[in-house]
Coordinates of C-alpha atoms in Angstrom, one line a residue:
X1 CA -34.1 -46.8 -22.9
X2 CA -34.7 -47.7 -19.3
X3 CA -33.1 -48.3 -16.0
X4 CA -31.9 -51.6 -14.7
X5 CA -31.3 -52.0 -10.9
X6 CA -30.1 -55.3 -9.4
X7 CA -29.4 -56.4 -5.8
X8 CA -27.8 -59.6 -4.6
X9 CA -30.5 -62.1 -3.7
X10 CA -29.5 -62.4 0.0
X11 CA -29.5 -58.7 0.5
X12 CA -33.1 -57.9 -0.5
X13 CA -36.0 -57.8 2.0
X14 CA -39.2 -59.8 1.9
X15 CA -41.0 -59.9 -1.4
X16 CA -38.8 -57.3 -3.2
X17 CA -37.4 -58.6 -6.5
X18 CA -33.6 -58.8 -7.0
X19 CA -33.9 -56.9 -10.3
X20 CA -36.1 -54.0 -11.4
X21 CA -36.3 -52.5 -14.8
X22 CA -38.5 -50.4 -17.1
X23 CA -40.5 -51.8 -20.0
X24 CA -41.6 -49.3 -22.7
X25 CA -44.1 -50.4 -25.3
X26 CA -42.6 -50.7 -28.8
X27 CA -45.3 -48.5 -30.2
X28 CA -44.9 -45.8 -27.5
X29 CA -45.1 -42.4 -29.2
X30 CA -46.7 -40.2 -26.5
X31 CA -45.0 -38.8 -23.4
X32 CA -46.4 -39.8 -20.1
X33 CA -47.5 -36.2 -19.4
X34 CA -47.7 -33.0 -21.4
X35 CA -45.3 -31.3 -19.0
X36 CA -42.6 -34.0 -19.3
X37 CA -43.0 -33.9 -23.0
X38 CA -41.6 -30.3 -22.9
X39 CA -38.5 -31.1 -20.9
X40 CA -35.1 -32.6 -21.5
X41 CA -36.6 -35.9 -20.4
X42 CA -39.2 -36.1 -23.2
X43 CA -38.2 -39.5 -24.6
X44 CA -37.6 -41.1 -21.2
X45 CA -41.1 -41.1 -19.8
X46 CA -43.6 -42.7 -22.2
X47 CA -47.3 -43.5 -21.8
X48 CA -47.7 -47.2 -21.1
X49 CA -44.2 -47.7 -19.6
X50 CA -44.0 -49.9 -16.5
X51 CA -41.7 -51.0 -13.7
X52 CA -41.1 -54.8 -13.7
X53 CA -39.2 -57.0 -11.2
X54 CA -37.5 -60.3 -11.6
X55 CA -35.6 -62.8 -9.5
X56 CA -32.1 -63.7 -10.7
X57 CA -32.5 -67.4 -10.1
X58 CA -35.6 -67.7 -12.3
X59 CA -35.3 -64.7 -14.6
X60 CA -38.1 -64.7 -17.1
X61 CA -40.2 -67.1 -15.1
X62 CA -40.3 -64.7 -12.2
X63 CA -41.4 -61.5 -14.0
X64 CA -43.8 -59.4 -11.9
X65 CA -45.2 -55.9 -12.9
X66 CA -44.6 -53.7 -9.8
X67 CA -46.5 -50.8 -11.3
X68 CA -49.6 -52.9 -12.1
X69 CA -52.6 -50.7 -13.2
X70 CA -50.5 -47.5 -13.6
X71 CA -50.8 -45.4 -16.8
X72 CA -47.0 -45.0 -16.8
X73 CA -44.0 -45.8 -14.5
X74 CA -40.2 -45.4 -14.6
X75 CA -37.1 -44.8 -12.5
X76 CA -36.8 -47.9 -10.3
X77 CA -34.3 -47.4 -7.5
X78 CA -33.5 -49.6 -4.5
X79 CA -32.5 -48.3 -1.1
X80 CA -29.0 -49.0 0.0
X81 CA -30.2 -51.5 2.5
X82 CA -32.4 -53.2 -0.1
X83 CA -35.6 -52.8 2.0
X84 CA -37.3 -50.3 -0.3
X85 CA -37.9 -49.8 -4.0
X86 CA -38.9 -46.3 -5.2
X87 CA -40.1 -45.3 -8.6
X88 CA -42.0 -42.6 -10.4
X89 CA -45.4 -43.4 -11.7
X90 CA -48.9 -42.1 -12.5
X91 CA -52.0 -44.0 -11.7
X92 CA -54.3 -42.5 -14.4
X93 CA -53.8 -40.6 -17.6
X94 CA -54.9 -37.3 -16.0
X95 CA -52.6 -37.4 -13.0
X96 CA -48.9 -36.3 -12.8
X97 CA -46.0 -38.6 -12.3
X98 CA -45.4 -39.0 -8.6
X99 CA -43.0 -40.8 -6.3
X100 CA -44.0 -44.3 -5.1
X101 CA -42.5 -46.9 -2.8
X102 CA -42.7 -50.6 -2.4
X103 CA -41.3 -52.6 0.5
X104 CA -41.3 -56.4 1.1
X105 CA -44.3 -56.1 3.4
X106 CA -46.4 -53.7 1.3
X107 CA -49.4 -55.1 -0.5
X108 CA -48.7 -52.7 -3.3
X109 CA -47.1 -49.3 -4.1
X110 CA -47.5 -46.6 -1.5
X111 CA -47.5 -42.9 -2.6
X112 CA -44.6 -41.0 -1.0
X113 CA -44.9 -37.5 -2.7
X114 CA -48.4 -36.5 -3.6
X115 CA -47.4 -33.3 -5.5
X116 CA -49.6 -31.8 -8.2
X117 CA -46.7 -31.5 -10.6
X118 CA -44.6 -34.2 -12.3
X119 CA -42.0 -35.8 -9.9
X120 CA -39.3 -38.1 -11.3
X121 CA -35.9 -39.8 -10.7
X122 CA -36.3 -40.8 -7.0
X123 CA -33.2 -41.9 -5.1
X124 CA -33.1 -43.2 -1.6
X125 CA -30.2 -41.6 0.3
X126 CA -28.2 -43.6 2.9
X127 CA -30.0 -41.9 5.7
X128 CA -33.4 -43.1 4.3
X129 CA -34.6 -39.8 2.9
X130 CA -35.8 -39.8 -0.7
X131 CA -34.6 -37.1 -3.1
X132 CA -36.3 -36.6 -6.5
X133 CA -36.7 -34.0 -9.3
X134 CA -40.0 -32.1 -9.7
X135 CA -41.3 -29.8 -12.3
X136 CA -43.2 -27.9 -9.6
X137 CA -40.9 -24.9 -9.5
X138 CA -41.3 -24.4 -13.3
X139 CA -37.7 -23.4 -13.7
X140 CA -36.3 -23.4 -17.2
X141 CA -32.9 -23.5 -18.8
X142 CA -31.9 -20.0 -19.7
X143 CA -31.0 -20.4 -23.4
X144 CA -33.4 -23.0 -24.8
X145 CA -36.5 -22.6 -22.7
X146 CA -36.8 -26.3 -21.9
X147 CA -38.1 -27.3 -18.5
X148 CA -35.5 -28.5 -16.0
X149 CA -36.7 -30.4 -12.9
X150 CA -35.6 -29.2 -9.5
X151 CA -34.5 -31.6 -6.7
X152 CA -36.7 -31.9 -3.7
X153 CA -36.2 -34.0 -0.5
X154 CA -39.1 -36.2 0.6

């Protein structure tokens, strides 16, 4: 399970990797948050998961953890112009998943959406806005009672 995003080397900006993906520990058996564990995404967001970047020319030799020091991270997505990488992540065990951004000039991830509910699946739209799903509305599927995230613009 995990996302794999790649960009041509010449198209990316600054220090952004050409490839970003999610690593999930083999022993992962706990969801990243209680709320996500009760949604249709339960198996996708696991405690200890992380976003990793790599360059295509030197694959394994260029691996770099983008979500260093996060309790969990997932959903890497590059902007169309390859200047931004967004992802969902939580810094500590007791915080929700939130939307973060990395650019070639950033020293580290920058928080984009400081909501107090889990926010996942960010996508950078062609106009630069970020759209993501959030459990903040607490909407549920009618028939099975499983939480369904709602889309929010940045």
